[in-house]
Amino acid sequence: MAKKRLFIGTLTTVSGIEAVKERIELLGILGKWVEKENIHFTYRFLGDIEEERIPQIKQMLKNKLKGITAPMVTYKGLDVFPNLKSPRVLWIGMKSEEIEEVKRKIDQALMPFGFSPEKIFKPHLTLLRIKKLRHATKFKSYLFQMKEHFFDKKVEQKVCLIESKLTSKGPIYKVLEEIILD
């Protein structure tokens, strides 16, 4: 039975990423940057899904998201996961009133497929997977400066069911379904 590795998210672009990239590289931080065309935020990671279930998931998402207001998103602040002592992922924060409602509807759409609603939803844009940190103090200082930095504000109308193929060069994303919110 063939399966596809899927997630529900929004591919997007945000201004100011190039400046962050230049600064991080000056700080001698090594890692893998997310390719420009792969920058996204994730509503829900689904994992490996049987191909014959995909049309049902698409339909359920379309039904649940009908008439939902597209979220106005403010992209603000740089931070890391899991913490400053051991940073592994550099990301841009997201603030939005409406995004929680979109997430709730997505969780409802997935319940018939055995997915329980997630307790914690922390929308963010992953920029860099950190491999090596050369100047930890300077990096922390830069993050502190960028904690409230405003990157962008825009309406994110698309919710996509995306296939993620993992390759040695990084993931390849393919949009299987695109739903446009009101």
C-alpha positions as CSV (number, residue, x, y, z in Angstrom):
1,M,0.0,0.0,0.0
2,A,1.6,3.2,-1.2
3,K,1.9,6.1,1.3
4,K,2.8,9.8,1.0
5,R,4.4,12.0,3.7
6,L,2.0,14.9,4.2
7,F,1.4,18.1,6.1
8,I,-1.1,20.9,6.0
9,G,0.4,24.3,5.7
10,T,0.9,27.5,3.8
11,L,3.9,28.3,1.6
12,T,4.7,32.0,1.9
13,T,7.3,34.7,1.5
14,V,8.3,37.2,4.1
15,S,10.4,40.3,3.7
16,G,13.7,40.7,5.6
17,I,14.8,37.0,5.5
18,E,17.8,37.8,3.3
19,A,19.1,40.4,5.9
20,V,18.8,37.8,8.7
21,K,20.7,35.2,6.5
22,E,23.5,37.7,5.9
23,R,23.8,38.5,9.6
24,I,23.7,34.9,10.7
25,E,26.4,33.9,8.2
26,L,28.6,36.8,9.5
27,L,28.2,35.3,13.0
28,G,29.7,32.0,11.6
29,I,26.6,29.9,12.3
30,L,26.5,26.8,10.2
31,G,23.4,24.9,9.2
32,K,20.9,24.2,6.5
33,W,18.7,27.1,5.4
34,V,15.2,26.4,4.2
35,E,15.1,27.1,0.5
36,K,13.2,30.2,-0.4
37,E,10.5,28.3,-2.3
38,N,10.0,26.0,0.8
39,I,9.4,28.7,3.4
40,H,6.1,27.8,5.1
41,F,4.2,27.5,8.3
42,T,2.6,24.2,9.3
43,Y,-0.9,23.8,10.6
44,R,-0.6,20.1,11.1
45,F,2.0,17.4,10.2
46,L,0.2,14.2,9.1
47,G,3.1,11.9,8.4
48,D,2.7,8.9,6.1
49,I,-0.8,8.6,4.8
50,E,-2.2,5.9,2.5
51,E,-2.8,7.3,-1.0
52,E,-6.4,6.1,-1.1
53,R,-7.2,8.2,1.9
54,I,-5.9,11.5,0.4
55,P,-9.1,12.3,-1.7
56,Q,-11.2,12.0,1.5
57,I,-8.8,14.2,3.5
58,K,-8.9,16.8,0.7
59,Q,-12.7,16.8,0.7
60,M,-13.0,17.0,4.4
61,L,-10.6,20.0,4.5
62,K,-12.6,21.8,1.8
63,N,-15.8,21.3,3.7
64,K,-14.5,22.4,7.1
65,L,-12.7,25.5,5.7
66,K,-15.6,26.7,3.6
67,G,-16.5,30.3,4.6
68,I,-13.6,30.7,7.0
69,T,-11.9,34.1,7.1
70,A,-8.3,34.1,5.9
71,P,-6.0,35.0,8.8
72,M,-4.2,38.3,8.9
73,V,-0.7,37.4,10.1
74,T,2.0,39.5,11.6
75,Y,5.5,38.0,11.2
76,K,7.5,39.3,14.2
77,G,10.5,38.3,16.2
78,L,13.3,35.8,15.7
79,D,13.7,32.9,18.1
80,V,15.1,29.4,18.4
81,F,13.9,25.9,19.3
82,P,14.3,24.2,21.8
83,N,16.1,26.9,23.8
84,L,19.0,29.4,23.8
85,K,21.3,26.9,25.5
86,S,21.0,24.4,22.7
87,P,19.6,26.2,19.6
88,R,18.7,23.8,16.8
89,V,16.1,25.7,14.7
90,L,16.0,29.5,14.0
91,W,12.5,30.8,13.3
92,I,10.3,33.8,12.8
93,G,7.3,34.2,15.1
94,M,3.7,34.7,13.9
95,K,0.8,36.6,15.5
96,S,-2.7,36.2,14.3
97,E,-6.2,36.2,15.9
98,E,-7.8,34.3,13.0
99,I,-5.2,31.6,12.6
100,E,-6.4,29.7,15.7
101,E,-9.9,29.3,14.1
102,V,-8.3,27.9,10.9
103,K,-6.3,25.5,12.9
104,R,-9.4,24.4,14.9
105,K,-11.3,23.7,11.6
106,I,-8.3,21.7,10.3
107,D,-8.2,19.6,13.5
108,Q,-12.0,19.0,13.2
109,A,-11.5,17.9,9.5
110,L,-8.8,15.4,10.5
111,M,-10.6,13.8,13.5
112,P,-12.5,11.2,11.3
113,F,-9.1,10.0,10.1
114,G,-7.9,9.3,13.7
115,F,-6.0,12.6,14.4
116,S,-6.7,14.1,17.8
117,P,-6.6,17.9,18.1
118,E,-3.2,19.1,19.0
119,K,-2.9,20.7,22.4
120,I,-0.1,23.1,21.5
121,F,0.0,25.1,18.3
122,K,2.9,27.5,17.9
123,P,2.9,28.8,14.3
124,H,6.3,29.9,13.1
125,L,8.4,30.0,9.9
126,T,11.5,27.8,10.1
127,L,14.5,29.5,8.5
128,L,17.6,27.5,9.5
129,R,18.4,24.1,11.0
130,I,21.5,24.9,13.1
131,K,24.4,22.5,13.0
132,K,27.2,24.5,14.6
133,L,27.2,27.7,16.6
134,R,30.6,29.5,16.6
135,H,29.8,32.8,18.5
136,A,27.0,31.8,21.0
137,T,27.2,35.1,22.9
138,K,27.0,37.3,19.7
139,F,24.2,35.1,18.5
140,K,22.2,35.5,21.7
141,S,22.8,39.2,21.6
142,Y,21.5,39.3,17.9
143,L,18.4,37.2,18.9
144,F,17.7,39.6,21.8
145,Q,17.9,42.6,19.3
146,M,15.5,40.8,17.0
147,K,13.0,39.6,19.6
148,E,10.4,42.2,18.6
149,H,11.6,42.8,15.0
150,F,8.7,43.4,12.6
151,F,9.1,41.4,9.3
152,D,5.8,41.5,7.5
153,K,2.0,41.7,7.9
154,K,-0.3,40.1,5.3
155,V,-3.4,38.0,4.8
156,E,-2.5,34.3,4.3
157,Q,-5.4,33.0,2.1
158,K,-4.0,29.6,1.1
159,V,-4.2,26.4,3.1
160,C,-2.5,23.5,1.3
161,L,-2.2,19.8,1.6
162,I,1.5,19.3,0.8
163,E,3.5,16.2,0.1
164,S,7.0,16.3,1.5
165,K,9.6,14.0,-0.2
166,L,12.8,13.8,1.8
167,T,16.0,13.8,-0.3
168,S,19.7,14.1,0.5
169,K,19.5,17.7,-0.8
170,G,16.5,18.5,1.4
171,P,12.8,18.1,1.2
172,I,10.8,18.6,-2.1
173,Y,7.3,19.9,-1.6
174,K,4.4,19.3,-3.9
175,V,1.0,20.9,-3.3
176,L,-1.7,18.3,-3.7
177,E,-4.6,20.6,-2.8
178,E,-4.9,24.3,-2.4
179,I,-7.9,25.8,-0.6
180,I,-8.4,29.6,-0.8
181,L,-10.0,31.1,2.3
182,D,-12.4,34.0,2.2
